[in-house]
PDB file of C-alpha atoms in Angstrom:
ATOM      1  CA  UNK N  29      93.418  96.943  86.899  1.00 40.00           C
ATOM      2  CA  UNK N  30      92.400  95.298  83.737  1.00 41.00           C
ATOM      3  CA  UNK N  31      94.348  95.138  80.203  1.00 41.00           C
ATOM      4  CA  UNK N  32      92.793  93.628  77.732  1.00 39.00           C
ATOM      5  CA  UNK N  33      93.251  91.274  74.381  1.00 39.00           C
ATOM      6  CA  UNK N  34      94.349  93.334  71.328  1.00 38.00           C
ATOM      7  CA  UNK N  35      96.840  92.734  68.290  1.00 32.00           C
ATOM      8  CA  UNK N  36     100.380  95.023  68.509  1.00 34.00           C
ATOM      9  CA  UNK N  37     101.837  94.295  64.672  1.00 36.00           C
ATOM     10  CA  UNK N  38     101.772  90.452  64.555  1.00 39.00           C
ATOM     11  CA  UNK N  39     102.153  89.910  68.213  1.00 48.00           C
ATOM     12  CA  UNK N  40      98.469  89.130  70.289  1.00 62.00           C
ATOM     13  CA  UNK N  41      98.446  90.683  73.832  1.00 70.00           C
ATOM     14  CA  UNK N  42      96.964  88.080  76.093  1.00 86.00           C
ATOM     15  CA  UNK N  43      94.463  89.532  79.175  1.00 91.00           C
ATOM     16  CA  UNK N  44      96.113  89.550  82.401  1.00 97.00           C
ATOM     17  CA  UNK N  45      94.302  91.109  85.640  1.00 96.00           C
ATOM     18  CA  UNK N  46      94.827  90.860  89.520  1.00 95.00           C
ATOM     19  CA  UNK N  47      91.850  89.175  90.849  1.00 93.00           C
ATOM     20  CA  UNK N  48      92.565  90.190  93.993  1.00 94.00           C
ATOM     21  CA  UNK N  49      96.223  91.730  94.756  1.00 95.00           C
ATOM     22  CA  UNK N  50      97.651  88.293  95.534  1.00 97.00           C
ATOM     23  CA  UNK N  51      95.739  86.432  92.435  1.00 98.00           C
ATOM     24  CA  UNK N  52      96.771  87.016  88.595  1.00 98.00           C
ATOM     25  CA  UNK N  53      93.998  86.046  86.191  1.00 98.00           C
ATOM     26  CA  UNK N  54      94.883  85.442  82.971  1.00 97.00           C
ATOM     27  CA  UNK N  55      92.322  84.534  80.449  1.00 97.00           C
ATOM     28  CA  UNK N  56      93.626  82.402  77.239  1.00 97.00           C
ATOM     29  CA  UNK N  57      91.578  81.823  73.755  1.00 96.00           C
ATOM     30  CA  UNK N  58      93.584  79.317  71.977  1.00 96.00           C
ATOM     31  CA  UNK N  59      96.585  81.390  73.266  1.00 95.00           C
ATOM     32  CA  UNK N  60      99.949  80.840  75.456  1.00 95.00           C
ATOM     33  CA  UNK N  61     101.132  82.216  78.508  1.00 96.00           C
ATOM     34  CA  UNK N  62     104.304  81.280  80.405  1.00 95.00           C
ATOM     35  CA  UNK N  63     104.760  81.295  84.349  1.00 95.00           C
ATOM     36  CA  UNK N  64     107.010  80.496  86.360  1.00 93.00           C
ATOM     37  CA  UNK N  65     107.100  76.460  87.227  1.00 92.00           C
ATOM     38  CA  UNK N  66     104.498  75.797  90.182  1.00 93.00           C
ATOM     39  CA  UNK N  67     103.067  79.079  90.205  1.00 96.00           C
ATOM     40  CA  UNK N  68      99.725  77.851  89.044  1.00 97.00           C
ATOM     41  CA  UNK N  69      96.850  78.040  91.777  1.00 97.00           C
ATOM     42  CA  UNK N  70      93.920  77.000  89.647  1.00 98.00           C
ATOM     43  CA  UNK N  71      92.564  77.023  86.322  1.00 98.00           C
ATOM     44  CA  UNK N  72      89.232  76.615  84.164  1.00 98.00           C
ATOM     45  CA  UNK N  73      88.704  75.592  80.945  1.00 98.00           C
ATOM     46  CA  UNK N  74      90.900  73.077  78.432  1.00 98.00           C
ATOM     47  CA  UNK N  75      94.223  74.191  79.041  1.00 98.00           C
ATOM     48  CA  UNK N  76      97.546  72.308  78.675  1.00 97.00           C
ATOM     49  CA  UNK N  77     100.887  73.012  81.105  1.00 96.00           C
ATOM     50  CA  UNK N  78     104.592  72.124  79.911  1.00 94.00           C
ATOM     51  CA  UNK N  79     107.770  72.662  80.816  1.00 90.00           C
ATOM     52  CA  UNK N  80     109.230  75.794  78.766  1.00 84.00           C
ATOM     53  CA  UNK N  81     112.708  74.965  78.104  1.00 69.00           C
ATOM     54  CA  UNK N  82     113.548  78.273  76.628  1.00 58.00           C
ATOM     55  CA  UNK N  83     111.236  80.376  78.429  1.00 57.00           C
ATOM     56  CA  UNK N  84     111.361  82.891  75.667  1.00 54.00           C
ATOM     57  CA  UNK N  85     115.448  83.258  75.783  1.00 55.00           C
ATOM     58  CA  UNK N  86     116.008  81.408  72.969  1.00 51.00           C
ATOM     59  CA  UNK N  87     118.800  78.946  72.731  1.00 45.00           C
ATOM     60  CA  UNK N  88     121.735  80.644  73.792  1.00 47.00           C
ATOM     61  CA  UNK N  89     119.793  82.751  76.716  1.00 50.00           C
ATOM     62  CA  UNK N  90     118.851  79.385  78.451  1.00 49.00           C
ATOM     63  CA  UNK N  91     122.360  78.068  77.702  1.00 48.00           C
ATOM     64  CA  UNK N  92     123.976  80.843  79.370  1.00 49.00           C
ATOM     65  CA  UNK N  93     121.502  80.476  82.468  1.00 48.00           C
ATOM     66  CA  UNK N  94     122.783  76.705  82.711  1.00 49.00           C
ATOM     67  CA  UNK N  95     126.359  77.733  82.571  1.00 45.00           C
ATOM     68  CA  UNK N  96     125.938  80.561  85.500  1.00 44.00           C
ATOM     69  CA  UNK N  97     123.878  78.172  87.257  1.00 46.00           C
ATOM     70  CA  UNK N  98     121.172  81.355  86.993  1.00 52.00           C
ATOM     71  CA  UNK N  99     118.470  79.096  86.464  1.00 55.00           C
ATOM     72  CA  UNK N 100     114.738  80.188  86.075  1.00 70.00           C
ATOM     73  CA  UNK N 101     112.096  77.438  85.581  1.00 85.00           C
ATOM     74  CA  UNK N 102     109.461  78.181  83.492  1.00 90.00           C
ATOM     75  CA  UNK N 103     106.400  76.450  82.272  1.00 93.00           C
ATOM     76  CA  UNK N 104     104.356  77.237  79.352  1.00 94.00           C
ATOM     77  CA  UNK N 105      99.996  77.230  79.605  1.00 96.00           C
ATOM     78  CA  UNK N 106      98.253  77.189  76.361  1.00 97.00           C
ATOM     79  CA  UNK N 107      94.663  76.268  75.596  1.00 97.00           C
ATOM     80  CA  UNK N 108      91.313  78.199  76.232  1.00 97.00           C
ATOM     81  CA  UNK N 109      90.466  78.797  79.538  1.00 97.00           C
ATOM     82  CA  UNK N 110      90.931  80.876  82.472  1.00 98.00           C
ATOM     83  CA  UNK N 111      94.420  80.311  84.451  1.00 98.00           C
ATOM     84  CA  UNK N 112      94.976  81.672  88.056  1.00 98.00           C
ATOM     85  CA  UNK N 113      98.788  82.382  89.243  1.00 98.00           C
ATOM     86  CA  UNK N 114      99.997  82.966  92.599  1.00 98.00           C
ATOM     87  CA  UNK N 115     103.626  82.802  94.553  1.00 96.00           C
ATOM     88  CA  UNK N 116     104.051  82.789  98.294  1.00 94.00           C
ATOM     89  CA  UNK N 117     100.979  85.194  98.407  1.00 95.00           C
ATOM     90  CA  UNK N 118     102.996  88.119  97.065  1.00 97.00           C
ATOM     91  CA  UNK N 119     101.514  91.030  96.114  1.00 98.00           C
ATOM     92  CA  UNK N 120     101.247  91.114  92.268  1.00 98.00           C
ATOM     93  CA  UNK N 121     101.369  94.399  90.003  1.00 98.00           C
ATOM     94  CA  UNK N 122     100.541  93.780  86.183  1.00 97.00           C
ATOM     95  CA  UNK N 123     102.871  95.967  83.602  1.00 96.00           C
ATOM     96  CA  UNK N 124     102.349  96.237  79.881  1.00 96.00           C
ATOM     97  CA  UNK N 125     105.529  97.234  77.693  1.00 96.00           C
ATOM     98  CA  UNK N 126     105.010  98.557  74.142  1.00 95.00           C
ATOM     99  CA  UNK N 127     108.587  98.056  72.838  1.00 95.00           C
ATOM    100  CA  UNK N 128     110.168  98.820  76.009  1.00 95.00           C
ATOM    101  CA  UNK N 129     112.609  96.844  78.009  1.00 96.00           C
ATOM    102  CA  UNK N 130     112.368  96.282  81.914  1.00 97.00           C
ATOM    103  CA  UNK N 131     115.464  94.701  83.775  1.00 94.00           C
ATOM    104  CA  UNK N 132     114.225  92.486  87.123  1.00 93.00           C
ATOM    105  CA  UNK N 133     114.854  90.162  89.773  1.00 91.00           C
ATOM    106  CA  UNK N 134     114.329  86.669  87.913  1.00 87.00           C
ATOM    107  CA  UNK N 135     112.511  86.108  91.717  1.00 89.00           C
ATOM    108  CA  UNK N 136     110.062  89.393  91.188  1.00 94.00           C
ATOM    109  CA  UNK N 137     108.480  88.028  87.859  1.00 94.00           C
ATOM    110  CA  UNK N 138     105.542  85.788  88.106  1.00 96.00           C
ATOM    111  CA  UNK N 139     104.041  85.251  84.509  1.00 96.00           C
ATOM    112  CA  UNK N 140     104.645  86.996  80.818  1.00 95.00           C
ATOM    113  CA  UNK N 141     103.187  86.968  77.479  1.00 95.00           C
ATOM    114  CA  UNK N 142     104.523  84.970  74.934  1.00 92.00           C
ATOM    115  CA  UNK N 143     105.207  87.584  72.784  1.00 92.00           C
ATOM    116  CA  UNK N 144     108.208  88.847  75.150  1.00 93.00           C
ATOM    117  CA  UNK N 145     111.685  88.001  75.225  1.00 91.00           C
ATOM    118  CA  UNK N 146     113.044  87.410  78.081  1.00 89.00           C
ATOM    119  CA  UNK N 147     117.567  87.565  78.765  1.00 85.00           C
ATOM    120  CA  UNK N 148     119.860  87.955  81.205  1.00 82.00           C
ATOM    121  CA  UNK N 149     122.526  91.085  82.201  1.00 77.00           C
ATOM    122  CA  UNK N 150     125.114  91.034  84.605  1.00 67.00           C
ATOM    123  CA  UNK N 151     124.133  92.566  87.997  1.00 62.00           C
ATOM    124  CA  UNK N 152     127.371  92.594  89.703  1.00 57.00           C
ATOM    125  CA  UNK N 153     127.858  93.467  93.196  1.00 52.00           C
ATOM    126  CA  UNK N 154     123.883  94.377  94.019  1.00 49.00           C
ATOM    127  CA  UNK N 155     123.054  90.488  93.341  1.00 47.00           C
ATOM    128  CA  UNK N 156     126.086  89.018  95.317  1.00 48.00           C
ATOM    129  CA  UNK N 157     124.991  91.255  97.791  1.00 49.00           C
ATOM    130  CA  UNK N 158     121.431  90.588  98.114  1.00 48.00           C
ATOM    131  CA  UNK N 159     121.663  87.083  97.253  1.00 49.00           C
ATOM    132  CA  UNK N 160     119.959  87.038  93.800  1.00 50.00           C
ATOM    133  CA  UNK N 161     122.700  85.932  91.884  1.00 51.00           C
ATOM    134  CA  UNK N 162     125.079  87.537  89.529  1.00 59.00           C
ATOM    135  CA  UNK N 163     122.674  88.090  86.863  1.00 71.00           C
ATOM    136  CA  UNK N 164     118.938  89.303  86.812  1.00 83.00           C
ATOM    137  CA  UNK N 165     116.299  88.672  83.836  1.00 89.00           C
ATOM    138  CA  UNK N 166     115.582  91.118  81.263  1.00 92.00           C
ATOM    139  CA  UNK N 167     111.823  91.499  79.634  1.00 94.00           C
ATOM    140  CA  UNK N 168     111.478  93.285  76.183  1.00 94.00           C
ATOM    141  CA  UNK N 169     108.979  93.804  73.284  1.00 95.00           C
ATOM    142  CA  UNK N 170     105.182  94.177  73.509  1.00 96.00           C
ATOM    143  CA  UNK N 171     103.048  92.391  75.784  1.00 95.00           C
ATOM    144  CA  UNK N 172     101.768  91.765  79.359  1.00 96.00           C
ATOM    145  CA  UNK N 173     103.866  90.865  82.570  1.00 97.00           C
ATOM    146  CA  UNK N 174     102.964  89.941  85.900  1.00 98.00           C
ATOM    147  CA  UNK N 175     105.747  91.370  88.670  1.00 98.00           C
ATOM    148  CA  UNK N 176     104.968  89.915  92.401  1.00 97.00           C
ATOM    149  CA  UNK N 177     106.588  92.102  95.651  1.00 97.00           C
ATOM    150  CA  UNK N 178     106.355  92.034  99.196  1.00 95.00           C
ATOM    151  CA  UNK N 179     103.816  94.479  99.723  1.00 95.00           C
ATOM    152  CA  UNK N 180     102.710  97.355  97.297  1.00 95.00           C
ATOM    153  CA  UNK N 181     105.333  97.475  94.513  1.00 97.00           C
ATOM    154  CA  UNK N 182     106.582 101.120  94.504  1.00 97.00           C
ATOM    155  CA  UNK N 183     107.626 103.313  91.105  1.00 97.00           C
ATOM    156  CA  UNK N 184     110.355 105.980  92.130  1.00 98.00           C
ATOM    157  CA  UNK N 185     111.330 108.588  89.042  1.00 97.00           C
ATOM    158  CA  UNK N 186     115.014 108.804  88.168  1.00 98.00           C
ATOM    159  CA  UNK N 187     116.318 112.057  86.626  1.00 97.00           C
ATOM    160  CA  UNK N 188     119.760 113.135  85.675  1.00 97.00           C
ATOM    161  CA  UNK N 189     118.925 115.579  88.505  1.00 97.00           C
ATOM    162  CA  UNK N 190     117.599 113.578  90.807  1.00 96.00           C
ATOM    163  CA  UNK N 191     119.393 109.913  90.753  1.00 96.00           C
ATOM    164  CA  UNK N 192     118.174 107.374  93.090  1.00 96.00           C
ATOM    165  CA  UNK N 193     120.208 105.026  95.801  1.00 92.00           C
ATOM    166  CA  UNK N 194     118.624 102.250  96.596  1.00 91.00           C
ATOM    167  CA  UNK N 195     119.141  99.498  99.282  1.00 88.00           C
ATOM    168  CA  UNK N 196     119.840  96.474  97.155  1.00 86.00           C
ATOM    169  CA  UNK N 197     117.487  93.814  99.205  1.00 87.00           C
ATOM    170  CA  UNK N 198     114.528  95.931  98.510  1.00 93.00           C
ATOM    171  CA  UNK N 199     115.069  96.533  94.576  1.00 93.00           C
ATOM    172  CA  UNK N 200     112.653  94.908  92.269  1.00 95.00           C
ATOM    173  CA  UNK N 201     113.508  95.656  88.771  1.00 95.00           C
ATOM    174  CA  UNK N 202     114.223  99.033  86.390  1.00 96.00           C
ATOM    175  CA  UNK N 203     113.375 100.840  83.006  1.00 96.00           C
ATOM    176  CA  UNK N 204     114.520 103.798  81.122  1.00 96.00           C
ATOM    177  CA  UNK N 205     118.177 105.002  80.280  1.00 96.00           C
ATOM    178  CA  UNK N 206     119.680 104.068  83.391  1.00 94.00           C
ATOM    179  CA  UNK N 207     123.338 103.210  84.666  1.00 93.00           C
ATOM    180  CA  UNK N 208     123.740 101.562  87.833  1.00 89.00           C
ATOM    181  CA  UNK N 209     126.485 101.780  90.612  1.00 87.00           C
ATOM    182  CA  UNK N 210     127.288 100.100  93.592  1.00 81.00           C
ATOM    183  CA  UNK N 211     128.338 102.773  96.374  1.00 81.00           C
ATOM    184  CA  UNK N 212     130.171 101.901  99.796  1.00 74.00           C
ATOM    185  CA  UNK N 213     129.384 104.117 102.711  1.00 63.00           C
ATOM    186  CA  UNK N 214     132.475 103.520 104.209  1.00 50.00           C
ATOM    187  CA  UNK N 215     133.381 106.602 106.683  1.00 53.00           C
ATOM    188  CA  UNK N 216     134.416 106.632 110.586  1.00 46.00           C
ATOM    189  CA  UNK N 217     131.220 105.658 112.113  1.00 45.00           C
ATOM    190  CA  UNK N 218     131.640 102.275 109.645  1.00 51.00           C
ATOM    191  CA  UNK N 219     135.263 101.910 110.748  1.00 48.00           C
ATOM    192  CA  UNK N 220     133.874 102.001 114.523  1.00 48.00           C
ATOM    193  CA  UNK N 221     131.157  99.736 114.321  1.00 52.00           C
ATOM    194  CA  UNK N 222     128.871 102.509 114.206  1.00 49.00           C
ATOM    195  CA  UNK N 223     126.640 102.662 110.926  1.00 48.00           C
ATOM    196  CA  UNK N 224     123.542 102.519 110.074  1.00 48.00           C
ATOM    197  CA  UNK N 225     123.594  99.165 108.642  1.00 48.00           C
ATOM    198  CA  UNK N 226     123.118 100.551 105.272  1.00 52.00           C
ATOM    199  CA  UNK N 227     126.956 100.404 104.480  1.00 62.00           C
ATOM    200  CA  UNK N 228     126.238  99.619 100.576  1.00 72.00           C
ATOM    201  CA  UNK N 229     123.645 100.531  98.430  1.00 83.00           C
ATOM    202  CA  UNK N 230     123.117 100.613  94.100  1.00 86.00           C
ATOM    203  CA  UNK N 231     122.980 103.464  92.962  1.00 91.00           C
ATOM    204  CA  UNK N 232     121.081 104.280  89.728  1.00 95.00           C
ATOM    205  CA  UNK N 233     121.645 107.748  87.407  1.00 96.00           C
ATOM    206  CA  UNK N 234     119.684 108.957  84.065  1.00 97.00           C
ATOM    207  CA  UNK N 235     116.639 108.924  82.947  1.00 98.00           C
ATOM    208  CA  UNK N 236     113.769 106.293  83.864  1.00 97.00           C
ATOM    209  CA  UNK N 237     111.920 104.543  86.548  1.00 98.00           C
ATOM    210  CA  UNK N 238     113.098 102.153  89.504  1.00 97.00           C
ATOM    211  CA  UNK N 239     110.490  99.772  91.443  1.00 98.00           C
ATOM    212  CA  UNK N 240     111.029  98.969  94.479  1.00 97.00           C
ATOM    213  CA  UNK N 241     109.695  96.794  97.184  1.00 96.00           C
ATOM    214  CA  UNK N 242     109.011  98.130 100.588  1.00 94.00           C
ATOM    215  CA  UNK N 243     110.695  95.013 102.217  1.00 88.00           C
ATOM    216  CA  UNK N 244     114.352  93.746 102.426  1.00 78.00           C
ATOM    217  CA  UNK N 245     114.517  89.743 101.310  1.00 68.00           C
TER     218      UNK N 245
END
């Protein structure tokens, strides 16, 4: 799937596209994209990379990563040219937000436009858990992402009549008017030594979607 260059208000969209489903694309006319650092397979043109200190946080975001120790290193391309990202030949999925705002696994996003700012919100219990961390990244505004997965990332609807548990080593990111949970499954069969080895999972209510990854990390 393609998405091209166009202009949303004052903000350029730069042209991201999987060149195969492990290979982002991203074509730059005197533009920026960032990435994160190392993620960069190959590249054509005259293009420039640099560390992105702020990674589109802004001051205080990046501070606040420092003091949780949440860190997320990001590097900035900028130039003309073609640039190719990969990570640990992960599948990749390309998104484009118009004014929306996705929460995700800081380890699930690969590249973003520059036109997106990127934060941080608490995720509790399902990051200790799963061994992301305490907080995950937040993506806002209008623009292009890059999310990578292991294997086909997967879109399940939340509804107030239909909410959604999910294991928390297999969750990827969310968006929409969604509250999260964490629920124990803690009954006899636990007590005994007898469960299914799913004894916690997040649970998410409202209205919106969830995206999941068909693998546990």
């Amino acid at each position: 799937m393609a998405l091209c260059p166009g202009i949303l208000g004052e903000s350029r969209v730069t042209s991201f596209r999987t060149n195969t489903d492990r290979l982002l694309e991203v074509r730059l006319q005197d533009e920026k994209v960032l990435a994160i650092a190392g993620a960069m397979v190959a590249y054509t043109g005259a293009i420039k990379f640099e560390k992105s200190l702020l990674g589109g946080e802004g001051l205080f975001g990046a501070l606040k990563r420092k003091v949780t120790n949440e860190g997320m290193q990001v590097m900035q391309a900028a130039g003309t040219g073609t640039v190719f990202f990969a990570q640990n030949a992960a599948e990749i999925t390309v998104m484009a937000l118009a004014g929306e705002k996705l929460t995700i696994e800081s380890s699930s996003l690969l590249a973003y436009d520059t036109s997106l700012k990127t934060g941080t919100s608490f995720a509790g219990l399902r990051g200790a858990s799963s061994g992301q961390g305490l907080f995950s990244t937040t993506v806002e505004g209008h623009g292009n992402l890059a999310v990578i997965s292991r294997g086909n990332l997967i879109m399940l609807e939340v509804t107030p009549a239909h909410p959604l548990c999910v294991d928390p080593d297999a969750f990827v990111g969310f968006k929409g008017d969604i509250r999260q949970e964490f629920v124990f499954d803690v009954n006899w069969r636990t007590m005994i030594g007898q469960s299914s080895g799913e004894s916690y999972q997040h649970k998410f209510t409202g209205q919106g979607v969830v995206f999941i990854q068909p693998a546990e990390r």
